[in-house]
Amino acid sequence: MESSSAASGGSTRREATRQKLYEAAVTLIAEQGFSATTVDEIAERAGVAKGTVYYNFASKSVLFEELLRHGVGLLTASLRDAAETTAREGGSRVDALDAMVRAGLVFIDRYPSFTQLYVAELWRTNRAWQSTLMVVRQQAVAVVEGVLREGVEGGEFSDEIDIPLTAAALVGMVLVAALDWKSFQPERSLDDVHAALSRLLQGRVSGRR
């Protein structure tokens, strides 16, 4: 049997390989679309053999489905960390939402190609991975729902707030605003974009003037 250190090393190498494949796939698919992107191109861009792609993923579709899980999982983790950090520091629920807005912008600034693909796939209903996409999307939205629910229960927010719809709207606001920023207003800084969304959040969600 392998030693635990050897097994750990193998796992680390495999994760590094999968990460290279994710990065290659998301870049190529953003450039030329899913159908036009081949496994050979993904392997070449990642700097690995074609067989390595199939060793890690059964097909191109499976690779893309896992890419969506991986990317949205990173986003969800960053949102959760922002909320938990704010809570530990004694911030309000509005502060937590504001921190999550910034975390979302930071994520999109770092992974613009993934965000572009994610938003595009949300509108397609004929994909094999549509059910997976809905599950991982809900995981991200649920983090925001949790903060909103705590705010309502604590009296910080009105109990008339539609929590599921408001959470989805906040996530959507960040995604669309960030894509507009990257595509049409790239000269603006992350701090500038965050400040604009923060003012909107403070006025509309918390009711502050």
XYZ file of C-alpha atoms in Angstrom:
209
model
C 0.000 0.000 0.000
C 1.072 3.617 -0.571
C 2.279 5.569 2.401
C 0.050 8.440 3.494
C 2.663 10.963 2.319
C 2.887 9.326 -1.113
C -0.890 9.227 -1.424
C -1.056 12.863 -0.399
C 1.559 13.779 -2.991
C -0.360 11.950 -5.704
C -3.570 13.699 -4.738
C -1.844 17.082 -4.814
C -0.413 16.404 -8.278
C -3.794 15.307 -9.581
C -5.469 18.424 -8.215
C -2.783 20.554 -9.862
C -3.419 18.776 -13.170
C -7.177 19.233 -12.873
C -6.648 22.906 -12.090
C -4.602 23.305 -15.297
C -7.358 21.572 -17.255
C -10.019 23.821 -15.709
C -8.044 26.932 -16.632
C -7.419 25.724 -20.175
C -11.054 24.722 -20.707
C -12.567 27.926 -19.343
C -10.269 30.089 -21.477
C -10.913 28.163 -24.687
C -14.656 27.850 -24.197
C -14.920 31.555 -23.416
C -13.007 32.319 -26.620
C -14.754 29.987 -29.062
C -17.703 28.258 -27.387
C -18.237 24.799 -25.949
C -19.070 22.972 -29.192
C -16.083 24.391 -31.073
C -13.604 23.518 -28.334
C -11.975 20.097 -28.647
C -10.321 17.867 -26.062
C -7.110 18.087 -28.102
C -7.125 21.877 -27.750
C -7.766 21.677 -24.028
C -4.890 19.232 -23.585
C -2.554 21.371 -25.691
C -3.459 24.559 -23.819
C -2.965 22.790 -20.467
C 0.357 21.308 -21.579
C -0.680 17.699 -21.004
C -1.347 14.619 -23.116
C -4.858 14.045 -24.435
C -5.033 10.857 -22.389
C -4.528 12.909 -19.236
C -7.784 14.722 -19.922
C -9.686 11.429 -20.144
C -7.855 10.042 -17.122
C -9.281 12.903 -15.040
C -12.638 13.375 -16.789
C -14.748 10.883 -18.733
C -15.609 13.405 -21.443
C -15.500 17.069 -22.375
C -19.018 17.473 -20.980
C -17.979 15.969 -17.651
C -14.965 18.289 -17.562
C -17.193 21.300 -18.110
C -19.715 20.146 -15.508
C -16.924 19.722 -12.966
C -15.547 23.117 -13.986
C -18.898 24.692 -13.092
C -18.940 22.880 -9.739
C -15.386 23.963 -9.007
C -15.881 27.607 -9.969
C -19.175 28.159 -8.190
C -17.778 26.290 -5.205
C -14.938 28.819 -4.980
C -17.433 31.681 -5.225
C -19.655 30.164 -2.526
C -16.689 29.691 -0.210
C -15.588 33.297 -0.683
C -19.093 34.590 0.085
C -19.360 32.418 3.193
C -15.933 33.494 4.416
C -16.845 37.178 3.955
C -20.037 36.740 5.995
C -18.335 34.745 8.758
C -15.427 37.184 9.019
C -17.827 40.110 9.356
C -19.763 38.285 12.073
C -16.592 37.523 14.026
C -15.632 41.200 13.850
C -19.017 42.246 15.236
C -20.392 43.724 12.025
C -24.064 44.042 11.157
C -25.925 41.923 8.618
C -25.749 44.850 6.176
C -21.993 44.893 6.718
C -21.950 41.168 5.969
C -23.874 41.662 2.727
C -21.532 44.484 1.769
C -18.517 42.260 2.446
C -20.107 39.568 0.283
C -20.614 42.057 -2.551
C -16.916 42.874 -2.405
C -15.968 39.198 -2.225
C -18.058 38.570 -5.328
C -16.338 41.395 -7.192
C -12.915 40.110 -6.159
C -13.836 36.646 -7.431
C -15.074 37.986 -10.766
C -12.021 40.220 -11.122
C -9.862 37.134 -10.697
C -11.961 34.774 -12.856
C -13.690 36.898 -15.532
C -13.782 34.119 -18.151
C -15.446 31.708 -15.745
C -18.033 34.317 -14.760
C -18.833 34.992 -18.403
C -19.385 31.281 -19.022
C -21.430 30.826 -15.851
C -23.836 33.641 -16.684
C -24.192 32.415 -20.270
C -24.967 28.867 -19.145
C -27.671 30.053 -16.761
C -29.748 31.024 -19.813
C -29.349 27.701 -21.629
C -31.824 24.960 -20.715
C -30.722 22.209 -23.114
C -27.394 21.366 -21.525
C -26.652 18.015 -19.868
C -25.270 19.842 -16.841
C -28.249 22.175 -16.325
C -29.421 20.384 -13.177
C -25.908 20.544 -11.714
C -25.729 24.244 -12.516
C -28.985 24.884 -10.681
C -27.744 23.014 -7.616
C -24.439 24.884 -7.358
C -26.145 28.210 -8.088
C -28.507 27.611 -5.184
C -25.573 26.878 -2.902
C -24.173 30.361 -3.571
C -27.547 32.056 -3.237
C -28.267 30.154 -0.004
C -25.311 31.847 1.699
C -26.882 35.236 0.998
C -30.302 33.939 2.040
C -28.850 32.949 5.399
C -27.583 36.461 6.114
C -30.881 38.009 5.030
C -32.837 35.587 7.228
C -30.666 36.426 10.230
C -31.202 40.119 9.539
C -34.978 39.687 9.449
C -34.992 37.582 12.619
C -32.833 40.149 14.392
C -35.005 43.060 13.328
C -32.328 44.621 11.148
C -34.365 44.051 7.981
C -38.084 44.309 7.336
C -39.962 41.032 7.625
C -41.637 41.933 4.330
C -38.435 41.096 2.448
C -38.823 38.208 0.016
C -35.664 36.414 1.113
C -35.140 33.973 -1.811
C -35.821 36.601 -4.464
C -33.773 39.291 -2.716
C -30.812 36.919 -2.338
C -30.979 35.963 -6.024
C -31.267 39.643 -6.955
C -28.177 40.566 -4.934
C -26.106 37.787 -6.501
C -27.402 38.767 -9.933
C -26.625 42.433 -9.293
C -23.003 41.642 -8.549
C -22.627 39.327 -11.557
C -24.184 41.697 -14.079
C -22.533 44.823 -12.691
C -19.148 43.129 -12.685
C -19.504 41.867 -16.245
C -20.504 45.366 -17.359
C -17.470 46.722 -15.503
C -15.095 44.267 -17.157
C -16.589 44.652 -20.631
C -17.431 48.345 -20.865
C -15.814 50.208 -17.967
C -12.477 48.460 -17.379
C -10.842 51.737 -16.382
C -12.795 51.727 -13.111
C -11.129 50.206 -10.073
C -12.572 47.413 -7.980
C -12.888 49.851 -5.068
C -14.875 52.247 -7.253
C -17.295 49.561 -8.437
C -17.697 48.220 -4.903
C -18.453 51.709 -3.583
C -21.224 52.165 -6.169
C -22.838 48.812 -5.347
C -22.384 49.448 -1.634
C -24.373 52.692 -1.885
C -27.122 50.828 -3.696
C -27.122 48.106 -1.051
C -27.183 50.551 1.856
C -30.097 52.497 0.379
C -32.250 49.691 -0.923
C -31.723 46.729 1.357
C -31.100 48.400 4.695
C -33.272 51.447 4.067
C -30.484 53.838 5.058
C -30.287 57.232 3.442
